[in-house]
Amino acid sequence: MKKIKINAFLLLGSLLGLSSCTKDLDVLPKDPTVSTAETFYAQPGAYTQALAGVYGNLSLTGTDGAGSSSLQGLDAGTSQYGRCLWYLQDLTTDEAIWSYENDPGTKELQRNIWTSTNPVILGMFSRSMVEVSFVNDFLKNTTPEKLSSRNVTDVTLLNNIALYRNEVRVLRALAYYNMMDLFGKAPFVTENDAVNTAGPEYNRQQLFAFIESELNDVLPNLKAPRTNEYGRVDQAVARMILAKIYLNAEVYIGTPKYTECVAQCNAIIAGGYTLNTNYLNNFKADNQNSSEMIFTLQSDGVVTQNYGPTTVFVNGEVGSIEQNGASFGVSAGAWGGALRLRKQFVQKFDGPSFTNDTRNTIISGTRNIDVADIANRDQGYILAKYSNKSSFGVAGVNSTFVDTDFPLFRLADVYLMYAECALRGGAGATSTQALTYVNALRERANSGSVSANISSGDLTLDFILDERARELHWESHRRQDLIRFGKFTGGSYNWAWKGNGSNGIAISNNLKLFPIPANAIASNPNLTQNPGY
């Protein structure tokens, strides 16, 4: 057992019973043990438990084990937050292929032919809005008036609850950031709205303004970077979301904010994070100890069993030919080649500079680099980035459900954001410092050697896009990056099976946004569909 000190399965069930704002989803929590708020909050430790439930929604899908989903009409495989995020951000790009196209929604996503009835898209929309609902419910139940009516007078508890309120506001901002990025709009509801309010539709400009204002408001009242309990929000997490919205501001609101992104990156870097000397230790079963982790989605083979991203990665990367699961701390055959790499990603590591690069965990073996037949699991190279073994080689406690946390935000991304902003004219960033940060990643990847370092002339935007793929692949950044660089839609950059063509074809610009799920529109008359769907 490692990180989770509270049984978040039980707490998630409690919160699902208290959850209030699901009308927008037409996907209802289904928990037969519904308690009233007053009964729940009368229990010892209830406020800490409720907080854990808000965090738990980012890792768990239900209260009855890994295969359960507390969202009616969605199964665990299409409703886990991190897994849905990865499907939408990475499986839709040049980074990976999922072999089992009978799995609901995957074929349409990886071939870029999705519609408004795709269950994974519905899962991401629903899980994000349920997070908003949980936060709103927590805030409703922790006002000074509520606390006074319950005779909560303990000063320490009151101070803790004040901190909890600021933390969950960051988690709500994270949910709305995902909605803004993926869907371009969202039903907007806060703790000030009545239960089951059909929220008005907020567009990107409105969501951007809310997220920015909300995070700046809570920042001074959050704990300093690296001083909170592992897995909980601190100032660096809030700054990371701000950095992301500023980095992509031209996409979101049509106004560049690279200078603002630089300021957030500088503040995060000053927070005491350092690169893990071993790149791959960021993706192992004890990665909670990594000095560069800013925020992760927690995974534990006993307490938080779920079919989330790292369980999918470790089991899915096991080769159908290689049967190499034991080397990753799972069963030998695992999921029999569920995940493979598209050729265009593999080629990012072509050349002598990457021969000794520890980020290059690509296994070619006797395989063909091309995936001509998606169902043929022996085609296409495989990856060995994630592991259910610790940095000391000790296997996780479960041979299926991994102990490896998903690195939602880490320092290496901050270095690359800084470098990109320097190239895009962000004030406060220098080309000299940008080069230093990029070469720090290169040296780390080459065990301290400077042999693969680049010069100032190599530091271009095209380089940054490729380097982000090399450093951050399978971490839910790629779609966003390709859109920001103008490479996702159109035909200037094609990859295998893009647009449902085996060699890749151009796709239309409307695919920069996912459709609003048909269920959500049917449930909330305020919502409108995105163009092209």
Coordinates of N, CA, C and O in Angstrom, one line a residue, residues 231-351:
G231 N -0.5 14.1 -3.8 CA -1.7 13.9 -4.6 C -2.7 15.0 -4.4 O -3.8 14.9 -5.1
R232 N -2.5 15.9 -3.5 CA -3.4 17.0 -3.3 C -2.9 18.3 -4.0 O -1.7 18.4 -4.3
V233 N -3.8 19.2 -4.2 CA -3.6 20.4 -4.9 C -2.7 21.4 -4.1 O -2.9 21.5 -2.9
D234 N -1.8 22.1 -4.7 CA -1.0 23.2 -4.1 C -0.9 24.3 -5.1 O -1.6 24.2 -6.2
Q235 N -0.1 25.3 -4.8 CA -0.1 26.4 -5.7 C 0.5 26.1 -7.1 O 0.0 26.6 -8.1
A236 N 1.4 25.1 -7.2 CA 2.0 24.7 -8.5 C 0.9 24.1 -9.4 O 1.0 24.3 -10.6
V237 N 0.0 23.4 -8.8 CA -1.1 22.8 -9.6 C -1.9 23.9 -10.3 O -2.3 23.8 -11.5
A238 N -2.3 24.8 -9.4 CA -3.1 26.0 -10.0 C -2.3 26.7 -11.0 O -2.9 27.1 -12.1
R239 N -1.1 26.9 -10.8 CA -0.2 27.6 -11.8 C -0.1 26.8 -13.1 O 0.0 27.4 -14.2
M240 N 0.0 25.5 -12.9 CA 0.1 24.6 -14.1 C -1.1 24.8 -15.0 O -1.0 24.8 -16.2
I241 N -2.3 24.8 -14.4 CA -3.5 25.0 -15.2 C -3.5 26.4 -15.9 O -3.9 26.5 -17.1
L242 N -3.1 27.4 -15.1 CA -3.0 28.7 -15.7 C -2.0 28.7 -16.9 O -2.2 29.3 -17.9
A243 N -0.8 28.1 -16.7 CA 0.2 28.0 -17.8 C -0.4 27.4 -19.0 O -0.1 27.8 -20.1
K244 N -1.2 26.3 -18.8 CA -1.8 25.6 -19.9 C -2.8 26.5 -20.7 O -2.8 26.5 -21.9
I245 N -3.6 27.2 -20.0 CA -4.6 28.0 -20.7 C -3.9 29.2 -21.4 O -4.3 29.6 -22.5
Y246 N -2.8 29.7 -20.8 CA -2.1 30.8 -21.4 C -1.3 30.3 -22.7 O -1.3 31.0 -23.7
L247 N -0.7 29.1 -22.6 CA 0.0 28.5 -23.7 C -0.9 28.4 -24.9 O -0.5 28.6 -26.0
N248 N -2.2 28.0 -24.6 CA -3.1 27.7 -25.7 C -4.1 28.8 -25.9 O -5.2 28.6 -26.6
A249 N -3.8 30.0 -25.4 CA -4.8 31.1 -25.4 C -5.2 31.5 -26.9 O -6.3 31.9 -27.2
E250 N -4.2 31.4 -27.8 CA -4.5 31.8 -29.2 C -5.6 30.8 -29.8 O -6.4 31.2 -30.6
V251 N -5.5 29.6 -29.4 CA -6.5 28.6 -29.8 C -7.9 28.9 -29.1 O -8.9 28.9 -29.7
Y252 N -7.8 29.1 -27.8 CA -9.0 29.3 -27.0 C -9.8 30.6 -27.2 O -11.0 30.6 -27.4
I253 N -9.0 31.7 -27.2 CA -9.7 33.0 -27.2 C -9.2 33.9 -28.3 O -9.6 35.1 -28.4
G254 N -8.2 33.4 -29.1 CA -7.7 34.2 -30.2 C -6.7 35.3 -29.8 O -6.4 36.2 -30.7
T255 N -6.2 35.3 -28.6 CA -5.3 36.3 -28.1 C -4.1 35.6 -27.5 O -4.2 34.7 -26.6
P256 N -2.9 35.9 -28.0 CA -1.7 35.2 -27.4 C -1.4 35.7 -26.0 O -1.6 36.9 -25.7
K257 N -1.1 34.8 -25.2 CA -0.7 35.1 -23.8 C 0.5 34.3 -23.4 O 0.6 33.7 -22.3
Y258 N 1.5 34.3 -24.2 CA 2.8 33.6 -24.0 C 3.6 34.3 -22.8 O 4.2 33.6 -22.1
T259 N 3.5 35.6 -22.7 CA 4.2 36.2 -21.6 C 3.6 35.8 -20.3 O 4.3 35.5 -19.3
E260 N 2.3 35.7 -20.2 CA 1.6 35.2 -19.0 C 2.0 33.7 -18.7 O 2.2 33.4 -17.5
C261 N 2.2 32.9 -19.7 CA 2.6 31.6 -19.6 C 4.0 31.5 -19.0 O 4.3 30.7 -18.1
V262 N 4.9 32.3 -19.5 CA 6.2 32.4 -19.0 C 6.3 32.7 -17.5 O 7.0 32.0 -16.7
A263 N 5.4 33.6 -17.1 CA 5.4 34.0 -15.6 C 5.0 32.8 -14.8 O 5.6 32.6 -13.7
Q264 N 4.0 32.1 -15.2 CA 3.6 30.9 -14.5 C 4.7 29.8 -14.5 O 4.9 29.2 -13.4
C265 N 5.3 29.6 -15.6 CA 6.4 28.6 -15.7 C 7.5 29.0 -14.7 O 8.0 28.1 -14.0
N266 N 7.9 30.2 -14.7 CA 9.0 30.7 -13.8 C 8.6 30.4 -12.3 O 9.4 30.0 -11.5
A267 N 7.3 30.7 -12.0 CA 6.9 30.5 -10.6 C 6.9 29.0 -10.3 O 7.2 28.6 -9.1
I268 N 6.5 28.1 -11.2 CA 6.5 26.7 -10.9 C 7.9 26.2 -10.7 O 8.2 25.4 -9.8
I269 N 8.8 26.6 -11.6 CA 10.2 26.2 -11.6 C 10.8 26.6 -10.3 O 11.7 25.9 -9.7
A270 N 10.4 27.8 -9.8 CA 11.0 28.3 -8.5 C 10.4 27.5 -7.3 O 10.8 27.8 -6.2
G271 N 9.5 26.6 -7.5 CA 8.8 25.9 -6.4 C 9.5 24.8 -5.8 O 9.0 24.1 -4.9
G272 N 10.7 24.5 -6.3 CA 11.6 23.4 -5.7 C 11.5 22.1 -6.4 O 12.1 21.1 -5.9
Y273 N 10.9 22.0 -7.6 CA 10.9 20.8 -8.3 C 12.2 20.6 -9.1 O 12.8 21.6 -9.5
T274 N 12.6 19.4 -9.2 CA 13.9 19.0 -10.0 C 13.6 17.8 -10.8 O 12.7 17.0 -10.5
L275 N 14.3 17.7 -11.9 CA 14.2 16.6 -12.8 C 14.6 15.3 -12.1 O 15.6 15.3 -11.4
N276 N 13.8 14.3 -12.2 CA 14.3 13.0 -11.7 C 15.5 12.6 -12.6 O 15.5 12.7 -13.8
T277 N 16.5 12.1 -11.9 CA 17.7 11.8 -12.7 C 17.5 10.7 -13.7 O 18.3 10.5 -14.6
N278 N 16.5 9.8 -13.4 CA 16.2 8.7 -14.3 C 14.8 9.0 -14.9 O 13.8 8.9 -14.2
Y279 N 14.7 9.2 -16.2 CA 13.5 9.5 -16.9 C 12.4 8.5 -16.6 O 11.3 8.8 -16.2
L280 N 12.8 7.2 -16.7 CA 11.8 6.1 -16.6 C 11.2 6.0 -15.2 O 10.2 5.3 -15.0
N281 N 11.9 6.5 -14.2 CA 11.4 6.4 -12.8 C 10.1 7.2 -12.6 O 9.4 7.1 -11.6
N282 N 9.8 8.1 -13.6 CA 8.6 8.9 -13.5 C 7.4 8.0 -13.9 O 6.2 8.5 -13.7
F283 N 7.6 6.8 -14.4 CA 6.5 6.0 -14.9 C 6.5 4.6 -14.3 O 6.1 3.6 -14.9
K284 N 7.1 4.5 -13.0 CA 7.2 3.2 -12.3 C 6.2 3.2 -11.1 O 5.6 4.2 -10.8
A285 N 6.2 2.1 -10.5 CA 5.2 1.9 -9.4 C 5.4 2.8 -8.2 O 4.5 2.9 -7.4
D286 N 6.6 3.3 -8.0 CA 6.8 4.2 -6.9 C 7.1 5.6 -7.4 O 7.9 6.4 -6.8
N287 N 6.4 6.0 -8.5 CA 6.7 7.3 -9.0 C 6.2 8.5 -8.2 O 6.4 9.6 -8.5
Q288 N 5.5 8.1 -7.1 CA 5.0 9.2 -6.2 C 6.3 9.8 -5.5 O 6.2 10.9 -4.9
N289 N 7.4 9.2 -5.6 CA 8.6 9.7 -5.0 C 9.4 10.6 -6.0 O 10.5 11.2 -5.6
S290 N 9.0 10.7 -7.2 CA 9.7 11.5 -8.2 C 9.7 13.0 -7.8 O 8.6 13.6 -7.5
S291 N 10.8 13.7 -7.9 CA 10.9 15.1 -7.6 C 10.4 16.0 -8.6 O 10.4 17.2 -8.4
E292 N 9.9 15.5 -9.8 CA 9.4 16.4 -10.8 C 7.9 16.3 -11.0 O 7.3 17.0 -11.8
M293 N 7.2 15.4 -10.2 CA 5.8 15.3 -10.3 C 5.1 16.6 -9.6 O 5.4 16.9 -8.5
I294 N 4.2 17.2 -10.4 CA 3.4 18.3 -9.9 C 2.0 17.9 -9.5 O 1.5 18.3 -8.5
F295 N 1.4 17.0 -10.3 CA 0.1 16.5 -10.0 C -0.1 15.2 -10.7 O 0.2 15.1 -11.9
T296 N -0.6 14.2 -10.0 CA -0.8 12.9 -10.6 C -2.2 12.4 -10.3 O -2.9 12.9 -9.4
L297 N -2.6 11.4 -11.2 CA -3.9 10.7 -10.9 C -3.4 9.4 -10.2 O -2.7 8.6 -10.8
Q298 N -3.8 9.2 -8.9 CA -3.3 8.1 -8.1 C -3.8 6.8 -8.5 O -5.0 6.6 -8.9
S299 N -2.9 5.8 -8.4 CA -3.3 4.4 -8.7 C -2.7 3.5 -7.7 O -1.5 3.7 -7.3
D300 N -3.4 2.6 -7.2 CA -2.9 1.6 -6.2 C -3.6 0.2 -6.5 O -4.8 0.2 -6.7
G301 N -2.8 -0.8 -6.6 CA -3.3 -2.1 -7.0 C -4.2 -2.7 -6.0 O -4.9 -3.7 -6.4
V302 N -4.4 -2.2 -4.9 CA -5.4 -2.7 -3.9 C -6.5 -1.7 -3.7 O -7.7 -2.0 -3.8
V303 N -6.2 -0.5 -3.3 CA -7.2 0.4 -2.8 C -7.9 1.1 -3.9 O -9.1 1.4 -3.8
T304 N -7.3 1.4 -5.0 CA -7.9 2.2 -6.1 C -7.9 1.4 -7.4 O -7.5 1.9 -8.4
Q305 N -8.3 0.1 -7.3 CA -8.3 -0.7 -8.5 C -9.2 -0.1 -9.6 O -10.4 0.2 -9.3
N306 N -8.7 0.2 -10.7 CA -9.5 0.8 -11.8 C -8.8 0.5 -13.1 O -7.6 0.3 -13.2
Y307 N -9.6 0.6 -14.2 CA -9.1 0.5 -15.6 C -8.7 1.9 -16.1 O -9.2 2.3 -17.2
G308 N -7.9 2.5 -15.3 CA -7.5 3.9 -15.7 C -6.2 3.8 -16.6 O -5.8 2.8 -17.1
P309 N -5.6 5.0 -16.9 CA -4.6 5.1 -17.9 C -3.4 4.2 -17.7 O -2.9 3.5 -18.6
T310 N -2.9 4.2 -16.5 CA -1.6 3.4 -16.3 C -1.8 1.9 -16.3 O -1.0 1.2 -16.7
T311 N -3.0 1.5 -15.8 CA -3.3 0.0 -15.9 C -3.5 -0.3 -17.4 O -3.0 -1.4 -17.8
V312 N -4.1 0.6 -18.1 CA -4.2 0.3 -19.6 C -2.9 0.3 -20.3 O -2.6 -0.6 -21.1
F313 N -2.0 1.3 -19.9 CA -0.7 1.3 -20.6 C 0.2 0.1 -20.3 O 0.7 -0.5 -21.2
V314 N 0.3 -0.2 -19.0 CA 1.2 -1.3 -18.6 C 0.7 -2.7 -19.2 O 1.5 -3.4 -19.8
N315 N -0.6 -2.9 -19.1 CA -1.1 -4.2 -19.7 C -1.2 -4.1 -21.2 O -0.9 -5.1 -21.9
G316 N -1.5 -2.9 -21.7 CA -1.6 -2.8 -23.2 C -0.4 -2.8 -23.9 O -0.3 -3.2 -25.1
E317 N 0.8 -2.3 -23.3 CA 2.0 -2.3 -24.1 C 2.7 -3.6 -24.2 O 3.7 -3.8 -24.9
V318 N 2.2 -4.6 -23.5 CA 2.8 -6.0 -23.5 C 2.6 -6.5 -24.9 O 1.5 -6.6 -25.4
G319 N 3.6 -7.0 -25.6 CA 3.6 -7.4 -27.0 C 2.9 -8.7 -27.2 O 3.1 -9.7 -26.4
S320 N 2.2 -8.9 -28.3 CA 1.5 -10.1 -28.6 C 2.6 -11.2 -29.0 O 2.4 -12.4 -28.7
I321 N 3.7 -10.8 -29.5 CA 4.8 -11.7 -29.9 C 5.7 -11.8 -28.7 O 6.1 -13.0 -28.3
E322 N 6.0 -10.7 -28.0 CA 7.1 -10.7 -27.0 C 6.6 -11.4 -25.7 O 7.5 -11.9 -24.9
Q323 N 5.3 -11.3 -25.4 CA 4.8 -11.8 -24.1 C 5.7 -11.3 -22.9 O 6.1 -12.1 -22.1
N324 N 6.0 -10.0 -22.9 CA 7.0 -9.5 -22.0 C 6.4 -8.8 -20.8 O 7.0 -7.9 -20.1
G325 N 5.2 -9.2 -20.4 CA 4.5 -8.6 -19.2 C 5.3 -8.7 -17.9 O 5.2 -7.8 -17.1
A326 N 6.0 -9.8 -17.7 CA 6.7 -10.0 -16.5 C 7.7 -8.9 -16.2 O 8.0 -8.5 -15.1
S327 N 8.3 -8.4 -17.3 CA 9.3 -7.3 -17.1 C 8.7 -6.0 -16.7 O 9.4 -5.1 -16.2
F328 N 7.4 -5.9 -16.8 CA 6.6 -4.7 -16.4 C 5.9 -4.9 -15.1 O 5.2 -4.0 -14.6
G329 N 6.0 -6.1 -14.5 CA 5.3 -6.4 -13.2 C 3.8 -6.7 -13.4 O 3.0 -6.6 -12.4
V330 N 3.4 -7.2 -14.6 CA 2.1 -7.7 -14.8 C 2.2 -9.1 -15.4 O 3.3 -9.7 -15.6
S331 N 1.0 -9.8 -15.7 CA 1.1 -11.1 -16.2 C 1.8 -11.2 -17.6 O 1.8 -10.2 -18.3
A332 N 2.4 -12.3 -17.9 CA 3.3 -12.4 -19.1 C 2.6 -11.9 -20.4 O 3.2 -11.2 -21.1
G333 N 1.4 -12.4 -20.6 CA 0.7 -12.0 -21.8 C -0.1 -10.8 -21.7 O -0.4 -10.1 -22.7
A334 N -0.5 -10.4 -20.5 CA -1.3 -9.2 -20.2 C -2.4 -9.1 -21.2 O -3.2 -10.0 -21.3
W335 N -2.5 -8.0 -21.9 CA -3.6 -7.8 -22.8 C -3.3 -8.1 -24.3 O -3.9 -7.6 -25.2
G336 N -2.2 -8.8 -24.4 CA -1.9 -9.4 -25.7 C -1.7 -8.4 -26.9 O -2.2 -8.7 -28.0
G337 N -1.0 -7.3 -26.7 CA -0.7 -6.4 -27.8 C -1.9 -5.4 -28.0 O -2.1 -5.1 -29.2
A338 N -2.5 -5.0 -27.0 CA -3.7 -4.1 -27.2 C -3.2 -2.7 -27.7 O -3.9 -2.1 -28.5
L339 N -2.0 -2.3 -27.4 CA -1.5 -1.0 -27.8 C -0.2 -1.1 -28.6 O 0.7 -1.9 -28.3
R340 N -0.2 -0.4 -29.7 CA 1.0 -0.3 -30.5 C 1.2 1.1 -31.0 O 0.4 2.0 -30.7
L341 N 2.3 1.3 -31.7 CA 2.7 2.7 -32.0 C 2.5 2.9 -33.5 O 2.7 2.0 -34.4
R342 N 2.1 4.1 -33.9 CA 2.0 4.5 -35.3 C 3.4 4.9 -35.8 O 4.2 5.4 -35.0
K343 N 3.6 4.6 -37.0 CA 5.0 4.8 -37.6 C 5.5 6.2 -37.4 O 6.7 6.4 -37.1
Q344 N 4.6 7.2 -37.6 CA 5.1 8.6 -37.5 C 5.7 8.9 -36.2 O 6.6 9.7 -36.1
F345 N 5.1 8.3 -35.1 CA 5.7 8.6 -33.8 C 7.0 7.9 -33.7 O 8.0 8.5 -33.2
V346 N 7.1 6.7 -34.1 CA 8.4 5.9 -34.1 C 9.5 6.7 -34.7 O 10.6 6.8 -34.2
Q347 N 9.2 7.3 -35.9 CA 10.2 8.1 -36.6 C 10.7 9.3 -35.9 O 11.7 9.9 -36.3
K348 N 10.0 9.7 -34.8 CA 10.5 10.9 -34.1 C 11.8 10.5 -33.4 O 12.6 11.4 -32.9
F349 N 12.1 9.2 -33.2 CA 13.3 8.8 -32.6 C 14.4 8.2 -33.6 O 15.3 7.6 -33.2
D350 N 14.2 8.5 -34.9 CA 15.2 8.1 -35.9 C 16.4 9.0 -35.7 O 16.4 10.1 -35.3
G351 N 17.6 8.3 -36.0 CA 18.9 9.0 -36.0 C 19.7 8.7 -34.8 O 19.2 8.2 -33.8

